[in-house]
Amino acid sequence: MISYEPLFRTLEEKGLRLIDLERKCEFSSATTSKFRKGEPVALQTICRICCFLNVPIEKVLKIYCD
């Protein structure tokens, strides 16, 4: 299971919103919806977000194993 809660916390700390990432990192509203629903997103998109925010991947997502 994937959680994007770290991303939402990181955005809050930086005074940004998910829509800001959508525009700056140039991904679709469908991808934004995937973040909100906790669905898998392409690793390339995660990399762009990490680079834009200048954070490690742990600040964007958490993977839970059953």
C-alpha positions as a printed NumPy array, in Angstrom:
array([[  0.   ,   0.   ,   0.   ],
       [  1.217,   3.491,  -0.84 ],
       [  0.637,   6.572,   1.268],
       [  1.277,  10.088,  -0.007],
       [  0.763,  11.573,   3.444],
       [  4.469,  12.535,   3.568],
       [  3.946,  14.549,   0.365],
       [  0.971,  16.398,   1.813],
       [  2.975,  17.242,   4.96 ],
       [  5.959,  18.374,   2.875],
       [  3.737,  20.598,   0.742],
       [  2.214,  22.15 ,   3.852],
       [  5.687,  22.812,   5.308],
       [  6.707,  24.547,   2.086],
       [  3.489,  26.521,   1.741],
       [  2.482,  24.744,  -1.461],
       [ -0.598,  22.913,  -2.684],
       [ -0.96 ,  19.831,  -4.859],
       [ -2.229,  22.022,  -7.706],
       [  1.048,  23.976,  -7.52 ],
       [  2.953,  20.734,  -8.118],
       [  0.651,  19.823, -10.987],
       [  1.54 ,  23.082, -12.719],
       [  5.251,  23.26 , -11.851],
       [  6.042,  19.574, -12.47 ],
       [  3.739,  19.408, -15.492],
       [  1.625,  16.386, -14.712],
       [ -2.05 ,  15.894, -15.426],
       [ -5.072,  16.376, -13.227],
       [ -5.543,  12.597, -13.478],
       [ -2.201,  12.196, -11.689],
       [ -3.287,  14.701,  -9.056],
       [ -6.396,  12.577,  -8.537],
       [ -4.204,   9.476,  -8.081],
       [ -2.307,  11.248,  -5.302],
       [ -5.555,  12.105,  -3.549],
       [ -6.846,   8.528,  -3.872],
       [ -3.563,   6.906,  -2.827],
       [ -3.152,   5.165,  -6.169],
       [  0.201,   4.304,  -7.79 ],
       [  1.929,   7.092,  -9.724],
       [  4.782,   6.74 , -12.219],
       [  8.24 ,   6.8  , -10.677],
       [  9.259,   9.481, -13.177],
       [  6.594,  11.76 , -11.682],
       [  7.823,  11.028,  -8.159],
       [ 11.385,  11.88 ,  -9.266],
       [ 10.261,  15.214, -10.736],
       [  8.48 ,  16.073,  -7.491],
       [ 11.506,  15.144,  -5.376],
       [ 13.776,  17.292,  -7.54 ],
       [ 11.37 ,  20.233,  -7.578],
       [ 10.882,  20.126,  -3.804],
       [ 14.545,  19.21 ,  -3.231],
       [ 13.613,  16.381,  -0.87 ],
       [ 14.314,  12.639,  -0.631],
       [ 11.639,  10.194,  -1.709],
       [ 10.737,   9.532,   1.942],
       [  9.28 ,  13.057,   2.061],
       [  6.921,  12.149,  -0.803],
       [  5.641,   8.643,  -0.153],
       [  5.61 ,   5.752,   2.274],
       [  5.152,   2.123,   1.333],
       [  3.39 ,  -0.203,   3.75 ],
       [  3.852,  -3.948,   3.434],
       [  1.201,  -6.354,   4.697]])
